Short mmCIF file of C-alpha atoms in Angstrom, two decimals:
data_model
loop_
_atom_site.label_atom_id
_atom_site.label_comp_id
_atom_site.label_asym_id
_atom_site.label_seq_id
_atom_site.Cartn_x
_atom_site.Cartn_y
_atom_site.Cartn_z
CA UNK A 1 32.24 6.76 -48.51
CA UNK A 2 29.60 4.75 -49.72
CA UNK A 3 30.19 1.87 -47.70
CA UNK A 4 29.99 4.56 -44.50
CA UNK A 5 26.35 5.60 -46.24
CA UNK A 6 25.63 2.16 -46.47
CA UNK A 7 26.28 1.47 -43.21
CA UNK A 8 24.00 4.59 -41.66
CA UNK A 9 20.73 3.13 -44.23
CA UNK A 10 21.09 -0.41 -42.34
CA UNK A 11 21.70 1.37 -39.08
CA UNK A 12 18.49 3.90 -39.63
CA UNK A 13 16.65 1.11 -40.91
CA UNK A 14 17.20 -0.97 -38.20
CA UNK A 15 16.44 1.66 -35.48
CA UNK A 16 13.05 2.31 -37.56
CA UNK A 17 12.40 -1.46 -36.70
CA UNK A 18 13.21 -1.20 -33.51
CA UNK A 19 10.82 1.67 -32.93
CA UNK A 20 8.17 -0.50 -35.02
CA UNK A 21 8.56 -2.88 -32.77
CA UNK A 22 8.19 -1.20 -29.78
CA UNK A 23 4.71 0.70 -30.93
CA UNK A 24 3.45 -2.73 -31.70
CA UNK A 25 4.39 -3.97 -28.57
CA UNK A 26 2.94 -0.91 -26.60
CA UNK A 27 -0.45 -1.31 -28.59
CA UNK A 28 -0.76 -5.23 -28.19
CA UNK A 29 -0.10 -5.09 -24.84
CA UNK A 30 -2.41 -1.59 -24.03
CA UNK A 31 -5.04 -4.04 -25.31
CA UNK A 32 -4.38 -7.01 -23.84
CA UNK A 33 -4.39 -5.32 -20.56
CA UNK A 34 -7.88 -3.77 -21.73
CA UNK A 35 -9.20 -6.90 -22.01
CA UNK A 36 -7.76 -8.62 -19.23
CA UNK A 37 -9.47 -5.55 -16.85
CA UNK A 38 -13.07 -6.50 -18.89
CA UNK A 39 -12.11 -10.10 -18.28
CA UNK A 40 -11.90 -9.32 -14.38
CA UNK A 41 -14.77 -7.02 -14.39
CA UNK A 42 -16.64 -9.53 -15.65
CA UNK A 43 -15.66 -12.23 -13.40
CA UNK A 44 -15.80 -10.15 -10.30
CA UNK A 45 -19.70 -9.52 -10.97
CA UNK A 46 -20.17 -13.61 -11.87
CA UNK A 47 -18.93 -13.79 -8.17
CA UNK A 48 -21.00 -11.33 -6.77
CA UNK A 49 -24.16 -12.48 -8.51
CA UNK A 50 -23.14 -16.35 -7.36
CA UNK A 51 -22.65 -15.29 -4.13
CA UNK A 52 -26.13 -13.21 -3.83
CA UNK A 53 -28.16 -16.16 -5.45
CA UNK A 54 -26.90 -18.67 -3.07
CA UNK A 55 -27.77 -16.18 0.17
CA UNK A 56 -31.09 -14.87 2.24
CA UNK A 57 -30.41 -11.22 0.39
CA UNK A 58 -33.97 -9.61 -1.21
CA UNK A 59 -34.03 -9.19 -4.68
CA UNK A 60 -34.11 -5.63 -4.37
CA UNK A 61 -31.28 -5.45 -2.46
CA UNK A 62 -29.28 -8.08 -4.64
CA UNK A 63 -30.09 -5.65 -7.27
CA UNK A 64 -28.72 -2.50 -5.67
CA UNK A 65 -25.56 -4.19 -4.98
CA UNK A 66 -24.94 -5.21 -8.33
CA UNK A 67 -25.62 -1.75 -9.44
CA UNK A 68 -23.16 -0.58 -6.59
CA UNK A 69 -20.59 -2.83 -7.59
CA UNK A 70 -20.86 -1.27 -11.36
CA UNK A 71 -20.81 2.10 -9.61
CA UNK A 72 -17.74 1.37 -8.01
CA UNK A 73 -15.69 0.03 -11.15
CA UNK A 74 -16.94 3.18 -13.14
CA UNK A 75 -15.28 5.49 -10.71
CA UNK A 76 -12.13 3.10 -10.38
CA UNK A 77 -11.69 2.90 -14.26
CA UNK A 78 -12.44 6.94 -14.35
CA UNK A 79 -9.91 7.21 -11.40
CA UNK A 80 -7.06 5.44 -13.63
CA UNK A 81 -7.36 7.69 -16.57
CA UNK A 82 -7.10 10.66 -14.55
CA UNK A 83 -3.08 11.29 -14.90
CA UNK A 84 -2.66 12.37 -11.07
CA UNK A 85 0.62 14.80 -10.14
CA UNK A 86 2.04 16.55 -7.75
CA UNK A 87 0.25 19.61 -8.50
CA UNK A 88 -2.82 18.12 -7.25
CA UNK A 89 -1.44 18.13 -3.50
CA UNK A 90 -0.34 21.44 -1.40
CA UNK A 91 2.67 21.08 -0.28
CA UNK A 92 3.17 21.09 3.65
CA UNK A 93 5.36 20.59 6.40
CA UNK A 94 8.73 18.91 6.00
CA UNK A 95 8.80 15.67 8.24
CA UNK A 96 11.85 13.62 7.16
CA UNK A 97 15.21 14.41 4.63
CA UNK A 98 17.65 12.10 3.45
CA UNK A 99 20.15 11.12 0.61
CA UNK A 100 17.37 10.78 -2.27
CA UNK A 101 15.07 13.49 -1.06
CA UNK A 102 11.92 14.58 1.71
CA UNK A 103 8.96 13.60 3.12
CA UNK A 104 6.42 15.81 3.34
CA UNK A 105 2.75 16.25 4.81
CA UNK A 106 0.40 17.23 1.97
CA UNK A 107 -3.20 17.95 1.18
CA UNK A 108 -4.88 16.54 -1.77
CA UNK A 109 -6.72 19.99 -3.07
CA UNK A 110 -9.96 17.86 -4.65
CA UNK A 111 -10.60 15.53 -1.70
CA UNK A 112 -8.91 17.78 1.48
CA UNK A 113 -7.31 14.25 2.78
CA UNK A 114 -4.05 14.82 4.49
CA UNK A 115 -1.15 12.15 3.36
CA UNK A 116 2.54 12.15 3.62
CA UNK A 117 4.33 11.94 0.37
CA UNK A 118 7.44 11.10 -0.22
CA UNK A 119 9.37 12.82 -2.39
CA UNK A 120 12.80 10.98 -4.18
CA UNK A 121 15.48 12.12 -6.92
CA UNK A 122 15.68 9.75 -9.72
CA UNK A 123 19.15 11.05 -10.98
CA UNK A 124 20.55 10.10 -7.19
CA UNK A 125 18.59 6.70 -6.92
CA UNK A 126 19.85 5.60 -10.22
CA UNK A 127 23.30 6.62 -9.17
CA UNK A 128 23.17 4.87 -5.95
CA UNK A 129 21.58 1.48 -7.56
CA UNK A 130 18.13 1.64 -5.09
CA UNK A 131 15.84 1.51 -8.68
CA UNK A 132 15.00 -1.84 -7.93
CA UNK A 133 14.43 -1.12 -3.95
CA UNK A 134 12.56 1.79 -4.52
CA UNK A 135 10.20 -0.49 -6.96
CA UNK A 136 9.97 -3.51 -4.59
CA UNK A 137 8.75 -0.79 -1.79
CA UNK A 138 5.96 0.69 -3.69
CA UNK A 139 5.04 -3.12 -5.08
CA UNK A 140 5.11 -4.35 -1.63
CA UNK A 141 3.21 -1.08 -0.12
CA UNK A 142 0.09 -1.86 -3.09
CA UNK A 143 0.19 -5.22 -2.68
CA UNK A 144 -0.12 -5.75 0.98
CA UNK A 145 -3.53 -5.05 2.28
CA UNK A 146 -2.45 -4.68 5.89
CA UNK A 147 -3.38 -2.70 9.37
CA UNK A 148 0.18 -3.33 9.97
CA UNK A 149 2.04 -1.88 6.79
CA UNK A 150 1.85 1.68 5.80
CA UNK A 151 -0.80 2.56 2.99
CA UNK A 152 0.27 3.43 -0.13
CA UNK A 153 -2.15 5.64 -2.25
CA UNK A 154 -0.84 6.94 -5.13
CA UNK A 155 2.60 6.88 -6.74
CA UNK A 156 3.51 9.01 -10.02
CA UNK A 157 6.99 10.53 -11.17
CA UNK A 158 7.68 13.56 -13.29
CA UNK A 159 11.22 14.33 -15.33
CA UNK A 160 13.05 14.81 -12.30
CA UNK A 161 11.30 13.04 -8.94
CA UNK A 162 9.25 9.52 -8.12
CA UNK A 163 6.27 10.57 -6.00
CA UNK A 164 5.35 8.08 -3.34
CA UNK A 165 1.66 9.10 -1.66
CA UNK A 166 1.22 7.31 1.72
CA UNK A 167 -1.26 7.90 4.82
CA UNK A 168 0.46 10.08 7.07
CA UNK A 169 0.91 8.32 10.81
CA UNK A 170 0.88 11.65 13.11
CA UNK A 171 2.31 9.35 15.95
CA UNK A 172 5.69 9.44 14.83
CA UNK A 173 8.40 6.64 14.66
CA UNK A 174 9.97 4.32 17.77
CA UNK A 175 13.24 6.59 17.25
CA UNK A 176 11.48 9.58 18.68
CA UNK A 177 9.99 7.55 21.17
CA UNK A 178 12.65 5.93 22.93
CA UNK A 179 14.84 9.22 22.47
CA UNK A 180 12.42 10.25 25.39
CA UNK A 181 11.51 7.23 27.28
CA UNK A 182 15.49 5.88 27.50
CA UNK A 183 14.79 2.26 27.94
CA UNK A 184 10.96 0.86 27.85
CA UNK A 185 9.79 -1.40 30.52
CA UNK A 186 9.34 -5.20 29.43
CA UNK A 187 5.23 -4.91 28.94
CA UNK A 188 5.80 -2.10 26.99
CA UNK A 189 8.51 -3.13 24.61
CA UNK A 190 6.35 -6.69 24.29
CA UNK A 191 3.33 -4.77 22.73
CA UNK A 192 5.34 -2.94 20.04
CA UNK A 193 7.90 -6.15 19.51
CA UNK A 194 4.75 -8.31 19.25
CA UNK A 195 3.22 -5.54 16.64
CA UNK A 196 6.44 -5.59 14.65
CA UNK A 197 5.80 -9.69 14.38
CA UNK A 198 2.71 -9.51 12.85
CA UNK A 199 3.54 -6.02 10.17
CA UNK A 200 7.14 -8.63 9.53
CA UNK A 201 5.23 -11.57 9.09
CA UNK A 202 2.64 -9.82 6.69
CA UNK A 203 5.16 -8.81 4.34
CA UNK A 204 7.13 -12.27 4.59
CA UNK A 205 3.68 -13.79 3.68
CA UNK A 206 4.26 -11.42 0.19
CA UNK A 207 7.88 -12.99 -0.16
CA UNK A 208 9.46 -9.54 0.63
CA UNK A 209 12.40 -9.02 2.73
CA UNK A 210 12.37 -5.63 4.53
CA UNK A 211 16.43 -5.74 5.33
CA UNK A 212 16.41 -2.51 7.06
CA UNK A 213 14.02 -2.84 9.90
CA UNK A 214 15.04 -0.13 12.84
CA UNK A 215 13.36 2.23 14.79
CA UNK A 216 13.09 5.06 12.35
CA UNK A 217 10.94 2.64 9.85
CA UNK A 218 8.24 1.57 12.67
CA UNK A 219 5.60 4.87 12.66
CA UNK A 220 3.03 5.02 15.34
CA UNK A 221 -0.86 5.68 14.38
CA UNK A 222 -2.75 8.48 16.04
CA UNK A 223 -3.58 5.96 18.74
CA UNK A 224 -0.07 4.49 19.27
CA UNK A 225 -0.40 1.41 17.24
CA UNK A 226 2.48 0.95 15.28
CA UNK A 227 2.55 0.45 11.74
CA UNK A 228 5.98 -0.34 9.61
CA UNK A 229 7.47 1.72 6.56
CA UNK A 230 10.95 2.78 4.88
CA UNK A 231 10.30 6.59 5.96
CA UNK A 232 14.31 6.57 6.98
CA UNK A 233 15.31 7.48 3.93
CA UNK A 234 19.06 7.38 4.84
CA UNK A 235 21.62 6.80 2.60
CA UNK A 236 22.18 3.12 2.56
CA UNK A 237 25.09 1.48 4.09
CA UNK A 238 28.07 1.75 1.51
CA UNK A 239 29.27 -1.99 1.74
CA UNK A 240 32.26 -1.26 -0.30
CA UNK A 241 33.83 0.19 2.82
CA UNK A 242 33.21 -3.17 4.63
CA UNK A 243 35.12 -5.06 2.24
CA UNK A 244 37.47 -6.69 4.37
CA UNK A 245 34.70 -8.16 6.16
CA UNK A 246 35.42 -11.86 6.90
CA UNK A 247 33.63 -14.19 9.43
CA UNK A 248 36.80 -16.42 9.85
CA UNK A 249 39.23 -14.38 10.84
CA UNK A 250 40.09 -13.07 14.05
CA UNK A 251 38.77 -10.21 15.42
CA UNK A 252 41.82 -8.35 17.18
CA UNK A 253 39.76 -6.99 20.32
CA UNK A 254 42.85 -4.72 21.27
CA UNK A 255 41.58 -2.64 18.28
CA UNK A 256 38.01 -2.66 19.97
CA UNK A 257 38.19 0.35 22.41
CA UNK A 258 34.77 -0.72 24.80
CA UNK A 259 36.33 -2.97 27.32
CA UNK A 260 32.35 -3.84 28.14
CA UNK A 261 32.44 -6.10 25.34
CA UNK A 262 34.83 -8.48 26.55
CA UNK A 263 33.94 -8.69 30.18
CA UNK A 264 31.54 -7.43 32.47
CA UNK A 265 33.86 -5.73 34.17
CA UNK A 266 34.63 -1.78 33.31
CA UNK A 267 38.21 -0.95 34.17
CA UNK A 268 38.39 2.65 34.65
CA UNK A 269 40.28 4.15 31.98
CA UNK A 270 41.60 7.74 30.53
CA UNK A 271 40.46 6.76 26.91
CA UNK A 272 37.31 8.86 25.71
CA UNK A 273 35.98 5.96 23.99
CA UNK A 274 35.97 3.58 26.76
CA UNK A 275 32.49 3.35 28.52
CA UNK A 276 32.95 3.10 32.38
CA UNK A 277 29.21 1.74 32.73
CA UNK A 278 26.12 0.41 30.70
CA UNK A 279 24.88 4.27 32.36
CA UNK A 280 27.51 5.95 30.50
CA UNK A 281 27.78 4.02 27.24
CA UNK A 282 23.34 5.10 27.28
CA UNK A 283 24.60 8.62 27.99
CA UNK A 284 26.98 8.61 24.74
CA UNK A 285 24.21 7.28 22.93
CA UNK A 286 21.96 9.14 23.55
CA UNK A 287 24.03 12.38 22.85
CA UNK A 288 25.65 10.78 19.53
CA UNK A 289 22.24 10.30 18.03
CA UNK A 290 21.30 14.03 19.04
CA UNK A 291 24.36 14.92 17.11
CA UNK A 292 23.58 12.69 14.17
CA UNK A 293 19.70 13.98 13.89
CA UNK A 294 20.82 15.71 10.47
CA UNK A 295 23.01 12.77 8.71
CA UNK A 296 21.79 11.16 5.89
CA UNK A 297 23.96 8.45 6.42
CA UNK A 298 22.81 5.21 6.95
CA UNK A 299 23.81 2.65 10.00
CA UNK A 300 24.55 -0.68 10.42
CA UNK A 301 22.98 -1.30 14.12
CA UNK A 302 20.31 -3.57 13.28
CA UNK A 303 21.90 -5.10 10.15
CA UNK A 304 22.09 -8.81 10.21
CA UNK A 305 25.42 -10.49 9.84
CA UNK A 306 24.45 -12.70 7.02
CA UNK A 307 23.68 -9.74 5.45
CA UNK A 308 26.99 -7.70 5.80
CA UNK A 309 29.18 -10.97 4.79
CA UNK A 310 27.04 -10.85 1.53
CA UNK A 311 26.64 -14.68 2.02
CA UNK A 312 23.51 -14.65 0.48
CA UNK A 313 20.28 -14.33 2.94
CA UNK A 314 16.90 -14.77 3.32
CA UNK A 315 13.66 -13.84 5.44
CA UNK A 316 15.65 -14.55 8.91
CA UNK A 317 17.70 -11.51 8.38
CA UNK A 318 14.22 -9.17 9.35
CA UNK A 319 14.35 -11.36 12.78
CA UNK A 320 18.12 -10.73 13.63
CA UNK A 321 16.99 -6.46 13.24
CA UNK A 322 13.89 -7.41 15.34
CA UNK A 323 16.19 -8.82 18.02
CA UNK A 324 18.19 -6.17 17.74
CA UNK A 325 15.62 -3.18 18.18
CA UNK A 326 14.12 -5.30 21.07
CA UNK A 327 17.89 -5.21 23.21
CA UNK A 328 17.79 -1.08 22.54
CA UNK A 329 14.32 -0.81 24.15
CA UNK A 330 15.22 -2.82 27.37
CA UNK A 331 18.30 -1.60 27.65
CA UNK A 332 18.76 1.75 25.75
CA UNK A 333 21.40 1.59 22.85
CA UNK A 334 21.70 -1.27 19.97
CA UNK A 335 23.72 -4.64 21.06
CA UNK A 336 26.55 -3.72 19.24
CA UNK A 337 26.77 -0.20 19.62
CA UNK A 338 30.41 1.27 18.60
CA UNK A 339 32.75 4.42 18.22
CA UNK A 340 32.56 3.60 14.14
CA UNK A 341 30.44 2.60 11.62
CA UNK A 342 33.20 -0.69 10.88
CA UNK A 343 33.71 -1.73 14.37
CA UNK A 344 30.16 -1.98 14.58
CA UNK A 345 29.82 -4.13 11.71
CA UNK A 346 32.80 -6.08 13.28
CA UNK A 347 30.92 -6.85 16.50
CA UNK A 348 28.36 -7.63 14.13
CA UNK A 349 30.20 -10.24 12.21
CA UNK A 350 31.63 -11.85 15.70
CA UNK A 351 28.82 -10.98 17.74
CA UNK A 352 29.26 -14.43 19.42
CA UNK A 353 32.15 -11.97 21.29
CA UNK A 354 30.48 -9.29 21.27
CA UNK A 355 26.74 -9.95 22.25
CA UNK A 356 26.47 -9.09 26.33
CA UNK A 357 23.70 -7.89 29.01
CA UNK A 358 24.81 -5.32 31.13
CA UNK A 359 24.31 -6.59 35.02
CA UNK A 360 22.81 -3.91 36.20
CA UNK A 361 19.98 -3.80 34.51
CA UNK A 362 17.35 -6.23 35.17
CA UNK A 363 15.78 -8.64 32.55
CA UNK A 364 13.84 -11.50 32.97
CA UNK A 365 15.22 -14.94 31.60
CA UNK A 366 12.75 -15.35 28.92
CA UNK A 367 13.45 -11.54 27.41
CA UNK A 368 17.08 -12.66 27.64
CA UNK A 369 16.25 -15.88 26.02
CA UNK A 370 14.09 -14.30 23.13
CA UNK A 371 17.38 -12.14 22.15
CA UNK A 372 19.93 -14.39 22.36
CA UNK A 373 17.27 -16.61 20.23
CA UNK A 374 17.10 -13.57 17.56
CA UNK A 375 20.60 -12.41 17.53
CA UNK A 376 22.54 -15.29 16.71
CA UNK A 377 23.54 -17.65 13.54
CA UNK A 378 20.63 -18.06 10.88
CA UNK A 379 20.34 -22.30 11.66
CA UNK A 380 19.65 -21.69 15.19
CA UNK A 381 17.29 -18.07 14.60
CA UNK A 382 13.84 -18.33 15.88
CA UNK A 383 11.60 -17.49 12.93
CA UNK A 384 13.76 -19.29 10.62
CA UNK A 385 11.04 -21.98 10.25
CA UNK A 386 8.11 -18.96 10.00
CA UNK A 387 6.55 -16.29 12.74
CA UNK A 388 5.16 -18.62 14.42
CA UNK A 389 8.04 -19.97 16.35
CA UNK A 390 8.41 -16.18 17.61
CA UNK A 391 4.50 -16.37 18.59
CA UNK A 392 5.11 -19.40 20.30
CA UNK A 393 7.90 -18.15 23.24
CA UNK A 394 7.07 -18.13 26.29
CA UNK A 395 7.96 -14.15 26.58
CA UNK A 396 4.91 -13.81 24.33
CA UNK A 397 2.25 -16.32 26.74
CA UNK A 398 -0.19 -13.39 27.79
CA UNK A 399 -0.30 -11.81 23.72
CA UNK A 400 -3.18 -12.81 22.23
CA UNK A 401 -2.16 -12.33 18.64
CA UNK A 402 -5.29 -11.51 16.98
CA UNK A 403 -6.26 -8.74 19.49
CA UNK A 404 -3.04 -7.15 19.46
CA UNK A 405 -4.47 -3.98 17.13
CA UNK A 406 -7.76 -3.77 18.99
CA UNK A 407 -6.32 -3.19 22.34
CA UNK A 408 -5.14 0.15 23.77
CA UNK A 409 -1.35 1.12 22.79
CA UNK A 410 1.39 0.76 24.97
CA UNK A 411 1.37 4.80 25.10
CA UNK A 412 -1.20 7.53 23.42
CA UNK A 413 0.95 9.77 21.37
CA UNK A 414 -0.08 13.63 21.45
CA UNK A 415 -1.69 14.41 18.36
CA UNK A 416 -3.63 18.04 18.13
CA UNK A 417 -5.55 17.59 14.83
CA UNK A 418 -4.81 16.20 11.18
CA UNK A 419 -2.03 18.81 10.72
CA UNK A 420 0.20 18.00 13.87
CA UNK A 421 3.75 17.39 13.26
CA UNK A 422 5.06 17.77 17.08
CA UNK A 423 6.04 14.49 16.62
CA UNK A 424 7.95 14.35 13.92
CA UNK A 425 11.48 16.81 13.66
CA UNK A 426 11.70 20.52 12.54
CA UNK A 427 13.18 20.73 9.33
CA UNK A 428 14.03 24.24 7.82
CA UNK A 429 12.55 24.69 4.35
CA UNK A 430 16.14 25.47 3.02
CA UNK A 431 17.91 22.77 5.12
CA UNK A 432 20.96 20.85 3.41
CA UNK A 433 21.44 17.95 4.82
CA UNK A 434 24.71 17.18 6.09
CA UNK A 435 26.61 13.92 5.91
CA UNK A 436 29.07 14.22 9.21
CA UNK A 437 28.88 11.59 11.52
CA UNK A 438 31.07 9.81 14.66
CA UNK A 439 29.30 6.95 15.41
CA UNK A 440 27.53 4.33 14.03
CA UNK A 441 23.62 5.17 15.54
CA UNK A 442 21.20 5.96 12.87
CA UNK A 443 20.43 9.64 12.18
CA UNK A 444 17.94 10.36 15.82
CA UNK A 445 15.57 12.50 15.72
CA UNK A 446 14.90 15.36 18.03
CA UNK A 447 11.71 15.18 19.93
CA UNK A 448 10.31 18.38 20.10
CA UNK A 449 9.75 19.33 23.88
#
């Protein structure tokens, strides 16, 4: 008995420690942060005064700058100890669902700005292991100063959510867009591919990896430039399923029911999932990803196949997606579009079998050339060596890179005011998602006609 009492002393006195320990720590390092924001504050004046002395600028003015510059750090230190939650935003429109929660539009009530904030369960993010991805995405959003990247304004959590504030894009995402344009012409498709370069490259200058690049995650501005985000949030990919995975072994097309796959040729056949013609495998897709506008599950369409083989991967796999999105704008479903979420991931694996342009639809040699240079083994991807080697193909001569975002947009979405969601899909306040799917397309969007 005594030894038991013991025990529970050492035990409470240890967890008093512990908890010692911890306030020390939380005090040293409030105050070492303290100082380090002084420290800065201090330096970033130095700089400013160096930089005045050394230029043409009137005292007066050098003055009023300095004074502005004090001005502005006031407000920012002021802003940080305001504690900012969700109950200073109204609460709008629905304009995504998924597996860890919503996006909605919001109003800030002090300032009247409009952003969209997204909205996630911790209990389901913990359960599902996305912590970490959830924390790289808001690092990478505040990090990356970028006309290319969505902007990330505030992020807070309470007991139950993490609160994610972004600038709403009224434009809506590539999804909805090629849901009503089928297939994009090859000017078109080069103006949002070539955007897409420059938002992948500016997070690959950051030393992120995106690894889910697709349609649903490339938002258009109110003027049709496109800017890229992780608005999808679907349910990601559950890779247990795709265990028996394995690059070497042989891929037994008999169980592959798309005779397009292996040749050219479309033998007409009695079996429903046997496409006749590139016209009617478009036609399935487009009615599958109708069907699927609900699902929170997440696809494998645009996953690279270093990335399902868990063989460890790196930057390239954001080109492989790129490659991928660019052969469903020219010719209207994803290169290795399939019945099932595994076959997919199959043709995937041995898309050396797999990877095919239909013949009827015409593509000039360097599009065809820019794919095949995308979607193929990491030691031979373009973009392996950096962005540039993308820049530099010859389907890319008449870009001129640092332009790209000053020039008009490939198409002018319809936007009616700061409020307008016609872009985005209806969602019912009460809504439950619902996790049925057939196919292995991403949960579409209906465009609201």
């Amino acid at each position: 008995m005594e030894e038991g009492h013991r025990e529970e002393e050492v035990l409470g006195s240890s967890l008093t420690m512990e908890k010692v320990a911890a306030a020390k720590q939380f005090i040293e390092n409030h105050y070492k942060t303290q100082m380090k924001n002084i420290q800065q504050r201090k330096e970033r004046r130095w700089v400013l005064e160096r930089k005045l002395a050394s230029s043409d600028v009137p005292k007066e003015e050098q003055m009023h700058l300095i004074k502005d510059l004090e001005q502005k750090e006031t407000e920012y230190m002021r802003l940080k100890r305001h504690k900012i939650c969700v109950d200073d935003f109204e609460l709008l429109t629905i304009i995504g669902r998924g597996a860890y929660g919503e996006v909605r539009l919001c109003r800030e009530k002090k300032s009247g700005n409009i952003y969209a904030m997204k909205k996630l369960k911790k209990s389901e993010m913990l359960i599902r292991g996305q912590v970490e991805h959830v924390r790289a995405e808001r690092n990478l959003l505040a990090e990356v100063a970028s006309h290319c990247i969505v902007k990330l304004y505030y992020s807070f959590q309470d007991a139950e959510y993490l609160y994610l504030v972004m600038e709403y894009l009224p434009g809506g995402d590539m999804m909805t867009l090629l849901m009503r344009e089928d297939t994009l012409s090859e000017s078109v498709a080069k103006f949002y591919i070539a955007q897409s370069v420059l938002a992948i490259e500016s997070i690959h200058k950051h030393h992120y990896i995106h690894r889910d690049i697709k349609p649903d995650n490339l938002l258009l501005d109110k003027t049709g430039h496109m800017k890229l985000s992780d608005f999808g949030l679907c349910k990601p990919l559950d890779c247990r399923t795709l265990s028996t995975l394995k690059e070497n072994e042989a891929m037994d097309d008999e169980n592959i029911k798309d005779p397009m796959d292996i040749d050219s040729s479309f033998p007409d056949t009695n079996d429903g999932n046997k496409w006749k013609s590139p016209r009617e495998k478009l036609h399935h897709w487009q009615i599958n990803r109708r069907k699927l506008a609900f699902s929170t599950v997440g696809t494998p369409d645009y996953i690279a196949p270093e990335v399902l083989l868990k063989k460890g991967y790196g930057m390239e796999c954001d080109w492989w997606s790129l490659g991928a999105i660019m052969y469903e704008m020219l010719i209207g479903y994803p290169p290795f579009y399939a019945d099932d979420p595994i076959t997919t991931c199959r043709k995937i694996v041995h898309w050396r079998n797999h990877l095919r342009f239909p013949e009827d639809i015409k593509l000039s040699h360097e599009a065809k050339d820019l794919m095949c240079r995308l979607l193929c083994d990491v030691e031979h991807r373009l973009g392996t060596g950096g962005s540039n080697q993308i820049k530099a193909h010859p389907w890319f001569k008449d870009i001129v890179w640092d332009r790209l975002y000053e020039m008009a947009a490939a198409f002018k979405p319809e936007v009616n005011g700061e409020l307008d969601t016609q872009n985005f899909m209806k969602y019912d306040e009460m809504d439950t998602p619902t996790s049925a799917r057939s196919g292995s397309g991403p949960s579409r969007k209906v465009c609201n006609h």
